[in-house]
Short mmCIF file of N, CA and C in Angstrom, two decimals:
data_model
loop_
_atom_site.label_atom_id
_atom_site.label_comp_id
_atom_site.label_asym_id
_atom_site.label_seq_id
_atom_site.Cartn_x
_atom_site.Cartn_y
_atom_site.Cartn_z
N MET A 560 110.66 76.60 84.58
CA MET A 560 109.67 77.85 84.60
C MET A 560 108.22 77.26 85.18
N ILE A 561 107.78 78.38 85.83
CA ILE A 561 106.34 78.14 86.44
C ILE A 561 105.37 78.77 85.49
N GLU A 562 104.36 78.03 85.11
CA GLU A 562 103.14 78.62 84.29
C GLU A 562 102.23 79.40 85.23
N LEU A 563 102.30 80.80 85.06
CA LEU A 563 101.34 81.49 85.86
C LEU A 563 99.81 81.14 85.75
N LEU A 564 99.42 80.88 84.71
CA LEU A 564 98.09 80.64 84.37
C LEU A 564 97.62 79.41 85.18
N GLU A 565 98.49 78.34 85.40
CA GLU A 565 98.16 77.09 86.17
C GLU A 565 98.42 77.38 87.64
N ASN A 566 99.08 78.53 88.01
CA ASN A 566 99.35 78.81 89.45
C ASN A 566 98.97 80.32 89.71
N LEU A 567 97.67 80.65 89.58
CA LEU A 567 97.24 81.98 89.69
C LEU A 567 97.43 82.50 91.04
N ASP A 568 97.66 81.92 92.07
CA ASP A 568 97.87 82.40 93.43
C ASP A 568 99.07 83.17 93.39
N LEU A 569 100.13 82.83 92.55
CA LEU A 569 101.25 83.51 92.45
C LEU A 569 101.17 84.99 92.10
N LEU A 570 100.11 85.31 91.46
CA LEU A 570 99.83 86.71 91.10
C LEU A 570 99.53 87.56 92.34
N SER A 571 99.11 87.07 93.37
CA SER A 571 98.95 87.78 94.50
C SER A 571 100.23 88.07 95.36
N ARG A 572 101.31 87.46 95.04
CA ARG A 572 102.60 87.70 95.84
C ARG A 572 103.04 89.14 95.60
N PRO A 573 103.46 89.82 96.66
CA PRO A 573 103.90 91.15 96.41
C PRO A 573 105.31 91.21 95.89
N ILE A 574 106.06 90.03 96.05
CA ILE A 574 107.36 89.79 95.56
C ILE A 574 107.25 88.57 94.71
N LEU A 575 107.71 88.68 93.34
CA LEU A 575 107.70 87.60 92.46
C LEU A 575 108.78 87.77 91.51
N ASP A 576 109.59 86.65 91.47
CA ASP A 576 110.65 86.62 90.46
C ASP A 576 110.19 86.26 89.03
N LEU A 577 109.95 87.33 88.27
CA LEU A 577 109.45 87.19 86.93
C LEU A 577 110.36 86.53 86.01
N ALA A 578 111.67 86.14 86.31
CA ALA A 578 112.53 85.41 85.44
C ALA A 578 112.06 83.83 85.55
N SER A 579 111.43 83.47 86.66
CA SER A 579 111.10 82.14 86.97
C SER A 579 109.71 81.71 86.42
N VAL A 580 108.94 82.64 85.64
CA VAL A 580 107.60 82.48 85.32
C VAL A 580 107.37 82.57 83.94
N GLU A 581 106.42 82.09 83.33
CA GLU A 581 105.92 82.29 81.93
C GLU A 581 104.43 82.38 81.98
N VAL A 582 103.85 82.78 80.93
CA VAL A 582 102.36 83.16 80.75
C VAL A 582 102.20 82.55 79.39
N ASN A 583 101.20 81.49 79.23
CA ASN A 583 100.93 80.70 78.05
C ASN A 583 102.12 80.37 77.50
N GLY A 584 103.09 79.77 78.25
CA GLY A 584 104.38 79.24 77.72
C GLY A 584 105.31 80.33 77.10
N ILE A 585 105.08 81.50 77.28
CA ILE A 585 105.96 82.61 76.90
C ILE A 585 106.57 83.20 78.21
N ALA A 586 107.93 83.25 78.14
CA ALA A 586 108.74 83.96 79.29
C ALA A 586 108.98 85.39 78.79
N LEU A 587 109.27 86.29 79.90
CA LEU A 587 109.79 87.64 79.63
C LEU A 587 111.13 87.43 78.99
N GLY A 588 111.41 88.36 78.03
CA GLY A 588 112.68 88.15 77.22
C GLY A 588 112.66 87.23 76.09
N ALA A 589 111.58 86.51 75.81
CA ALA A 589 111.36 85.57 74.75
C ALA A 589 111.16 86.41 73.52
N PRO A 590 111.66 85.98 72.29
CA PRO A 590 111.31 86.73 71.14
C PRO A 590 109.81 86.78 70.91
N ALA A 591 109.40 87.85 70.54
CA ALA A 591 108.03 88.12 70.36
C ALA A 591 107.36 87.20 69.12
N ALA A 592 108.22 86.97 68.35
CA ALA A 592 107.84 85.98 67.22
C ALA A 592 107.38 84.55 67.73
N THR A 593 107.64 84.16 69.06
CA THR A 593 107.40 82.95 69.55
C THR A 593 105.90 82.92 70.09
N VAL A 594 105.28 84.10 70.12
CA VAL A 594 103.86 84.10 70.52
C VAL A 594 103.08 83.49 69.44
N PRO A 595 102.34 82.42 69.53
CA PRO A 595 101.68 81.78 68.47
C PRO A 595 100.66 82.69 67.74
N ARG A 596 100.76 82.86 66.37
CA ARG A 596 99.94 83.72 65.71
C ARG A 596 98.46 83.48 65.91
N GLN A 597 98.02 82.08 66.13
CA GLN A 597 96.63 81.84 66.24
C GLN A 597 96.18 82.46 67.50
N ARG A 598 97.03 82.71 68.51
CA ARG A 598 96.59 83.46 69.73
C ARG A 598 96.38 84.90 69.54
N ILE A 599 96.85 85.55 68.36
CA ILE A 599 96.79 87.03 68.38
C ILE A 599 95.62 87.42 67.54
N VAL A 600 94.76 88.35 68.13
CA VAL A 600 93.69 89.04 67.46
C VAL A 600 93.83 90.39 67.14
N GLY A 601 94.64 91.02 67.58
CA GLY A 601 95.18 92.46 67.18
C GLY A 601 96.54 92.85 67.69
N GLY A 602 96.84 94.08 67.25
CA GLY A 602 98.14 94.48 67.71
C GLY A 602 98.11 95.97 67.64
N LEU A 603 99.26 96.66 68.11
CA LEU A 603 99.44 98.06 68.18
C LEU A 603 100.96 98.30 67.77
N SER A 604 101.21 98.96 66.92
CA SER A 604 102.51 99.34 66.51
C SER A 604 102.63 100.66 66.07
N SER A 605 104.04 101.15 65.83
CA SER A 605 104.11 102.54 65.45
C SER A 605 103.75 102.88 63.86
N THR A 606 103.51 101.69 63.14
CA THR A 606 103.21 101.91 61.82
C THR A 606 101.60 102.17 61.59
N ILE A 607 100.86 101.93 62.68
CA ILE A 607 99.44 102.26 62.63
C ILE A 607 99.22 103.84 62.91
N ALA A 608 98.50 104.39 61.96
CA ALA A 608 98.31 105.88 62.15
C ALA A 608 96.66 105.92 62.47
N ARG A 609 95.99 104.86 62.01
CA ARG A 609 94.42 105.10 62.24
C ARG A 609 94.03 103.57 62.41
N TYR A 610 93.05 103.29 63.34
CA TYR A 610 92.44 102.03 63.74
C TYR A 610 91.04 102.18 63.78
N HIS A 611 90.33 101.13 63.32
CA HIS A 611 88.80 101.03 63.26
C HIS A 611 88.63 99.57 63.80
N GLY A 612 87.99 99.51 64.76
CA GLY A 612 87.45 98.05 65.32
C GLY A 612 86.56 98.16 66.30
N GLY A 613 86.03 96.85 66.59
CA GLY A 613 85.01 96.70 67.56
C GLY A 613 84.94 95.20 67.86
N THR A 614 83.89 94.92 68.75
CA THR A 614 83.75 93.59 69.32
C THR A 614 83.02 92.63 68.23
N ASN A 615 82.23 93.26 67.22
CA ASN A 615 81.67 92.56 66.30
C ASN A 615 82.22 92.27 64.92
N GLY A 616 83.19 92.98 64.68
CA GLY A 616 83.87 92.94 63.33
C GLY A 616 85.32 92.96 63.31
N GLU A 617 85.81 92.74 62.14
CA GLU A 617 87.29 92.63 62.00
C GLU A 617 87.83 94.14 62.18
N SER A 618 89.02 94.01 62.89
CA SER A 618 89.78 95.33 62.92
C SER A 618 90.34 95.83 61.73
N GLU A 619 90.42 97.20 61.58
CA GLU A 619 91.02 97.63 60.41
C GLU A 619 92.20 98.51 60.82
N TYR A 620 93.29 98.50 60.01
CA TYR A 620 94.54 99.15 60.44
C TYR A 620 94.87 100.07 59.14
N TYR A 621 95.48 101.22 59.53
CA TYR A 621 95.83 102.16 58.36
C TYR A 621 97.07 102.79 58.63
N ASP A 622 98.04 102.76 57.64
CA ASP A 622 99.27 103.53 57.97
C ASP A 622 99.16 105.10 57.85
N ALA A 623 100.22 105.79 57.88
CA ALA A 623 100.18 107.45 57.67
C ALA A 623 99.76 107.80 56.38
N ASP A 624 99.81 107.03 55.26
CA ASP A 624 99.42 107.34 54.03
C ASP A 624 98.08 106.91 53.64
N GLY A 625 97.31 106.27 54.68
CA GLY A 625 96.10 105.74 54.44
C GLY A 625 95.89 104.29 53.83
N ARG A 626 97.11 103.70 53.75
CA ARG A 626 97.02 102.40 53.18
C ARG A 626 96.57 101.40 54.23
N SER A 627 95.68 100.43 53.89
CA SER A 627 95.25 99.62 54.68
C SER A 627 96.31 98.54 55.17
N LEU A 628 96.31 98.15 56.34
CA LEU A 628 97.36 97.25 56.63
C LEU A 628 96.65 95.85 57.26
N THR A 629 97.20 94.61 56.97
CA THR A 629 96.65 93.53 57.34
C THR A 629 97.14 93.32 58.97
N LEU A 630 96.38 92.43 59.55
CA LEU A 630 96.80 91.93 60.73
C LEU A 630 98.21 91.28 60.83
N ASP A 631 98.52 90.53 59.74
CA ASP A 631 99.88 89.95 59.62
C ASP A 631 100.95 91.03 59.62
N GLU A 632 100.68 92.13 58.80
CA GLU A 632 101.64 93.15 58.64
C GLU A 632 101.86 93.75 60.10
N VAL A 633 100.75 94.05 60.63
CA VAL A 633 100.88 94.75 62.12
C VAL A 633 101.67 93.79 63.05
N ILE A 634 101.45 92.58 63.08
CA ILE A 634 102.01 91.61 63.89
C ILE A 634 103.55 91.60 63.53
N ASP A 635 103.85 91.51 62.17
CA ASP A 635 105.15 91.40 61.75
C ASP A 635 105.92 92.68 62.28
N ASP A 636 105.47 93.86 62.24
CA ASP A 636 106.03 95.14 62.69
C ASP A 636 106.30 94.99 64.08
N VAL A 637 105.35 94.54 65.02
CA VAL A 637 105.57 94.32 66.44
C VAL A 637 106.58 93.49 66.73
N VAL A 638 106.65 92.36 66.17
CA VAL A 638 107.73 91.36 66.56
C VAL A 638 109.09 91.84 66.14
N ARG A 639 109.14 92.70 65.20
CA ARG A 639 110.43 93.24 64.78
C ARG A 639 110.92 94.44 65.71
N SER A 640 109.94 95.05 66.21
CA SER A 640 110.24 96.44 66.97
C SER A 640 109.54 96.40 68.35
N ASP A 641 108.55 97.32 68.42
CA ASP A 641 107.96 97.71 69.74
C ASP A 641 106.30 97.68 69.54
N GLY A 642 105.69 97.30 70.47
CA GLY A 642 104.26 97.44 70.44
C GLY A 642 103.56 96.56 71.33
N PHE A 643 102.36 96.21 71.02
CA PHE A 643 101.45 95.24 71.78
C PHE A 643 100.93 94.15 70.87
N LEU A 644 100.80 92.91 71.31
CA LEU A 644 100.15 91.81 70.68
C LEU A 644 98.90 91.54 71.77
N TYR A 645 97.80 91.55 71.00
CA TYR A 645 96.50 91.30 71.88
C TYR A 645 96.02 90.00 71.60
N GLY A 646 96.04 89.14 72.79
CA GLY A 646 95.59 87.87 72.71
C GLY A 646 94.09 87.55 72.57
N THR A 647 93.81 86.35 72.01
CA THR A 647 92.50 85.70 71.96
C THR A 647 91.87 85.51 73.35
N ASP A 648 92.77 85.14 74.28
CA ASP A 648 92.39 84.70 75.63
C ASP A 648 92.71 85.90 76.69
N GLU A 649 92.60 87.17 76.26
CA GLU A 649 92.72 88.19 77.17
C GLU A 649 94.09 88.23 77.97
N ILE A 650 95.14 87.78 77.19
CA ILE A 650 96.46 87.88 77.71
C ILE A 650 97.14 88.76 76.68
N ASN A 651 97.66 89.85 76.83
CA ASN A 651 98.51 90.70 75.94
C ASN A 651 99.91 90.71 76.28
N TYR A 652 100.56 91.00 75.24
CA TYR A 652 101.97 90.94 75.35
C TYR A 652 102.67 92.27 74.97
N LYS A 653 103.38 92.93 75.93
CA LYS A 653 104.03 94.17 75.60
C LYS A 653 105.33 93.72 75.01
N VAL A 654 105.86 94.39 73.83
CA VAL A 654 107.07 94.09 73.01
C VAL A 654 107.94 95.22 73.08
N SER A 655 109.28 95.00 73.04
CA SER A 655 110.18 96.07 73.06
C SER A 655 111.44 95.45 72.32
N ALA A 656 111.78 96.13 71.29
CA ALA A 656 113.02 95.65 70.52
C ALA A 656 112.91 94.18 70.12
N GLY A 657 111.66 93.61 69.82
CA GLY A 657 111.38 92.35 69.33
C GLY A 657 111.30 91.25 70.46
N ALA A 658 111.30 91.62 71.67
CA ALA A 658 111.32 90.69 72.83
C ALA A 658 110.05 91.06 73.60
N VAL A 659 109.46 90.15 74.20
CA VAL A 659 108.33 90.15 75.17
C VAL A 659 108.83 90.72 76.53
N VAL A 660 108.27 91.97 76.87
CA VAL A 660 108.72 92.52 78.09
C VAL A 660 107.81 92.78 79.14
N GLY A 661 106.54 92.33 78.84
CA GLY A 661 105.51 92.44 79.71
C GLY A 661 104.19 91.72 79.27
N PHE A 662 103.38 91.35 80.37
CA PHE A 662 102.18 90.62 80.10
C PHE A 662 101.01 91.49 80.84
N ALA A 663 99.90 91.49 80.27
CA ALA A 663 98.59 92.21 80.78
C ALA A 663 97.48 91.11 80.67
N ILE A 664 97.13 90.95 81.85
CA ILE A 664 95.96 89.80 82.16
C ILE A 664 94.84 90.37 82.56
N SER A 665 93.89 90.03 81.91
CA SER A 665 92.27 90.38 82.24
C SER A 665 91.32 89.27 81.95
N GLY A 666 90.08 89.60 82.11
CA GLY A 666 89.09 88.69 81.69
C GLY A 666 88.86 87.47 82.57
N PRO A 667 88.56 86.23 81.98
CA PRO A 667 88.24 85.09 82.83
C PRO A 667 89.40 84.61 83.72
N HIS A 668 90.67 84.78 83.30
CA HIS A 668 91.76 84.38 84.27
C HIS A 668 91.60 84.99 85.58
N LEU A 669 91.10 86.10 85.81
CA LEU A 669 91.09 86.83 87.02
C LEU A 669 89.88 86.44 87.93
N SER A 670 88.93 85.59 87.35
CA SER A 670 87.77 85.04 88.00
C SER A 670 88.35 84.20 89.28
N HIS A 671 89.65 83.85 89.21
CA HIS A 671 90.32 83.03 90.27
C HIS A 671 90.37 83.87 91.58
N PHE A 672 90.13 85.22 91.43
CA PHE A 672 90.12 86.09 92.72
C PHE A 672 88.68 86.53 93.06
N THR A 673 87.61 85.98 92.39
CA THR A 673 86.22 86.51 92.82
C THR A 673 85.91 86.36 94.09
N HIS A 674 86.70 85.51 94.91
CA HIS A 674 86.30 85.25 96.41
C HIS A 674 86.58 86.60 97.16
N LEU A 675 87.38 87.53 96.42
CA LEU A 675 87.64 88.69 97.16
C LEU A 675 86.47 89.81 96.81
N THR A 676 85.92 90.24 97.85
CA THR A 676 84.57 90.98 97.67
C THR A 676 84.71 92.50 98.25
N SER A 677 85.89 92.72 98.70
CA SER A 677 86.24 94.26 99.06
C SER A 677 87.60 94.52 99.04
N TYR A 678 87.86 95.74 98.91
CA TYR A 678 89.33 96.31 98.82
C TYR A 678 90.12 95.83 99.93
N GLU A 679 89.56 95.81 101.09
CA GLU A 679 90.26 95.31 102.32
C GLU A 679 90.74 93.94 102.17
N GLU A 680 89.77 93.06 101.69
CA GLU A 680 90.18 91.58 101.44
C GLU A 680 91.32 91.51 100.36
N PHE A 681 91.12 92.30 99.44
CA PHE A 681 92.27 92.37 98.57
C PHE A 681 93.51 92.64 99.00
N LEU A 682 93.43 93.71 99.88
CA LEU A 682 94.82 94.10 100.55
C LEU A 682 95.35 92.90 101.37
N THR A 683 94.51 92.19 102.01
CA THR A 683 94.75 91.15 102.85
C THR A 683 95.54 89.99 102.16
N VAL A 684 94.89 89.73 100.84
CA VAL A 684 95.48 88.69 100.08
C VAL A 684 96.77 89.10 99.22
N PHE A 685 96.77 90.35 98.64
CA PHE A 685 97.80 90.84 97.81
C PHE A 685 98.90 91.48 98.60
N GLY A 686 98.53 91.97 99.86
CA GLY A 686 99.48 92.77 100.58
C GLY A 686 99.46 94.20 100.25
N GLN A 687 100.18 94.97 101.16
CA GLN A 687 100.24 96.42 101.02
C GLN A 687 101.12 96.81 99.82
N PRO A 688 100.42 97.63 98.88
CA PRO A 688 101.31 97.87 97.64
C PRO A 688 102.37 99.01 98.14
N ASP A 689 103.30 99.17 97.10
CA ASP A 689 104.34 100.11 97.24
C ASP A 689 103.81 101.58 96.91
N ARG A 690 102.74 101.56 95.90
CA ARG A 690 102.00 102.77 95.62
C ARG A 690 100.68 102.56 95.29
N ILE A 691 99.84 103.46 95.64
CA ILE A 691 98.41 103.29 95.43
C ILE A 691 97.96 104.57 94.64
N HIS A 692 97.14 104.55 93.67
CA HIS A 692 96.50 105.59 93.00
C HIS A 692 95.08 105.48 92.96
N GLU A 693 94.40 106.36 93.57
CA GLU A 693 92.94 106.21 93.37
C GLU A 693 92.56 106.87 92.20
N ASN A 694 91.81 106.07 91.38
CA ASN A 694 91.31 106.61 89.99
C ASN A 694 89.78 107.12 90.22
N GLU A 695 89.75 108.53 90.12
CA GLU A 695 88.48 108.94 90.30
C GLU A 695 88.00 109.80 89.12
N VAL A 696 86.54 109.79 88.87
CA VAL A 696 86.05 110.72 87.85
C VAL A 696 84.72 111.49 88.38
N TYR A 697 84.89 112.71 88.35
CA TYR A 697 83.86 113.56 88.92
C TYR A 697 83.54 113.08 90.32
N GLY A 698 84.61 112.90 91.10
CA GLY A 698 84.41 112.70 92.56
C GLY A 698 84.08 111.22 92.76
N ASP A 699 83.81 110.36 91.84
CA ASP A 699 83.46 109.02 92.08
C ASP A 699 84.71 108.18 91.99
N LEU A 700 84.91 107.33 92.95
CA LEU A 700 85.98 106.31 92.85
C LEU A 700 85.69 105.22 91.85
N LEU A 701 86.52 105.14 90.87
CA LEU A 701 86.45 104.09 89.98
C LEU A 701 87.27 102.86 90.32
N SER A 702 88.53 103.07 90.74
CA SER A 702 89.45 101.84 91.08
C SER A 702 90.55 102.33 92.00
N TYR A 703 91.17 101.33 92.52
CA TYR A 703 92.45 101.61 93.07
C TYR A 703 93.50 100.93 92.17
N GLU A 704 94.56 101.62 91.85
CA GLU A 704 95.65 101.22 90.95
C GLU A 704 96.80 101.00 91.94
N THR A 705 97.03 99.59 92.14
CA THR A 705 98.11 99.22 93.03
C THR A 705 99.43 98.77 92.33
N TYR A 706 100.51 99.22 92.95
CA TYR A 706 101.75 98.92 92.27
C TYR A 706 102.59 98.15 93.33
N TYR A 707 103.15 97.04 92.83
CA TYR A 707 104.13 96.14 93.68
C TYR A 707 105.44 96.11 93.08
N TRP A 708 106.35 96.82 93.42
CA TRP A 708 107.69 97.08 92.84
C TRP A 708 108.34 95.80 92.86
N GLY A 709 108.35 94.97 94.00
CA GLY A 709 109.03 93.62 94.18
C GLY A 709 108.56 92.52 93.20
N ALA A 710 107.50 92.86 92.59
CA ALA A 710 106.90 91.77 91.71
C ALA A 710 106.86 92.49 90.22
N ARG A 711 107.30 93.87 90.12
CA ARG A 711 107.04 94.53 88.87
C ARG A 711 105.65 94.34 88.33
N LYS A 712 104.65 94.73 89.11
CA LYS A 712 103.32 94.28 89.03
C LYS A 712 102.28 95.48 89.29
N HIS A 713 101.32 95.71 88.40
CA HIS A 713 100.12 96.59 88.69
C HIS A 713 98.86 95.90 88.64
N VAL A 714 98.04 96.10 89.74
CA VAL A 714 96.89 95.47 89.80
C VAL A 714 95.77 96.43 90.03
N THR A 715 94.74 96.27 89.20
CA THR A 715 93.61 97.29 89.36
C THR A 715 92.42 96.59 90.10
N TRP A 716 91.99 97.15 91.17
CA TRP A 716 90.75 96.85 91.88
C TRP A 716 89.75 97.72 91.52
N ASP A 717 88.81 97.10 90.82
CA ASP A 717 87.57 97.80 90.38
C ASP A 717 86.63 98.08 91.61
N ALA A 718 86.54 99.49 92.00
CA ALA A 718 85.84 99.78 93.06
C ALA A 718 84.37 99.70 92.95
N GLY A 719 83.85 99.83 91.75
CA GLY A 719 82.43 99.66 91.38
C GLY A 719 81.93 98.35 91.57
N GLU A 720 82.62 97.38 90.92
CA GLU A 720 82.42 95.94 90.91
C GLU A 720 82.93 95.02 91.93
N ASP A 721 83.83 95.65 92.73
CA ASP A 721 84.61 95.14 93.93
C ASP A 721 85.24 93.69 93.29
N ARG A 722 86.12 93.98 92.46
CA ARG A 722 86.92 92.84 91.88
C ARG A 722 88.24 93.26 91.35
N VAL A 723 89.07 92.32 91.24
CA VAL A 723 90.34 92.36 90.49
C VAL A 723 90.14 92.43 89.03
N SER A 724 90.37 93.57 88.27
CA SER A 724 89.93 93.59 86.84
C SER A 724 91.18 93.66 85.82
N PHE A 725 92.29 93.77 86.36
CA PHE A 725 93.44 93.86 85.50
C PHE A 725 94.76 93.61 86.25
N ILE A 726 95.66 92.92 85.73
CA ILE A 726 97.10 92.75 86.23
C ILE A 726 98.01 92.85 85.08
N ASN A 727 98.89 93.67 85.28
CA ASN A 727 100.14 93.67 84.30
C ASN A 727 101.32 93.45 85.01
N LEU A 728 102.40 92.82 84.49
CA LEU A 728 103.57 92.31 84.92
C LEU A 728 104.66 92.63 83.93
N GLY A 729 105.75 93.09 84.44
CA GLY A 729 107.01 93.51 83.60
C GLY A 729 107.14 94.90 83.38
N ASP A 730 107.73 95.33 82.22
CA ASP A 730 108.17 96.71 81.88
C ASP A 730 107.06 97.59 81.42
N PHE A 731 106.16 98.01 82.43
CA PHE A 731 105.15 98.88 82.40
C PHE A 731 105.50 100.12 83.20
N GLU A 732 105.02 101.29 82.87
CA GLU A 732 105.38 102.48 83.55
C GLU A 732 104.83 102.20 85.04
N GLY A 733 105.59 102.52 86.08
CA GLY A 733 105.29 102.35 87.34
C GLY A 733 105.43 101.12 88.10
N ASN A 734 105.76 100.07 87.39
CA ASN A 734 105.95 98.73 88.01
C ASN A 734 107.17 98.54 88.68
N SER A 735 108.34 99.46 88.50
CA SER A 735 109.60 99.18 89.04
C SER A 735 109.84 100.36 89.98
N GLY A 736 108.92 101.20 90.36
CA GLY A 736 109.21 102.26 91.30
C GLY A 736 108.95 103.63 90.69
N PRO A 737 109.22 104.57 91.46
CA PRO A 737 108.95 106.00 90.91
C PRO A 737 109.98 106.45 89.85
#
């Protein structure tokens, strides 16, 4: 297995065999319970009916009856079923049927691509995507959402800050084609 975080240039390939890579030592298809708990700061599961959180405080989770849920209860539910595990290092794990089926990478890991200062440079390095969606609000271009089906990858180019701001890999909507 090739560790993607140690070989970040692989993220720019338009075709990538996701069966040959891992992120933070976790491969696609691995049991979600193998994601180390000390790396998890939050989660999203179907048991959560209400959430309150922020950057300066502890997250609070509540079920449909208003009962407070601990982070451990949320994690336990995700690793048994479906949802997301949010990592301390801005690596998030998508879980389906108790297995890791996708990774979302943001934050400092993407500083590897700061040498790209325009969308044209981005396309030169990452290649022509299979699908492009221009994300606009009130006529202002916010980002280019680019999809590479041969890598089952979605990359966001932030048009305001001229940078790669997000990459997800695996079983996310749009990553495998229309």
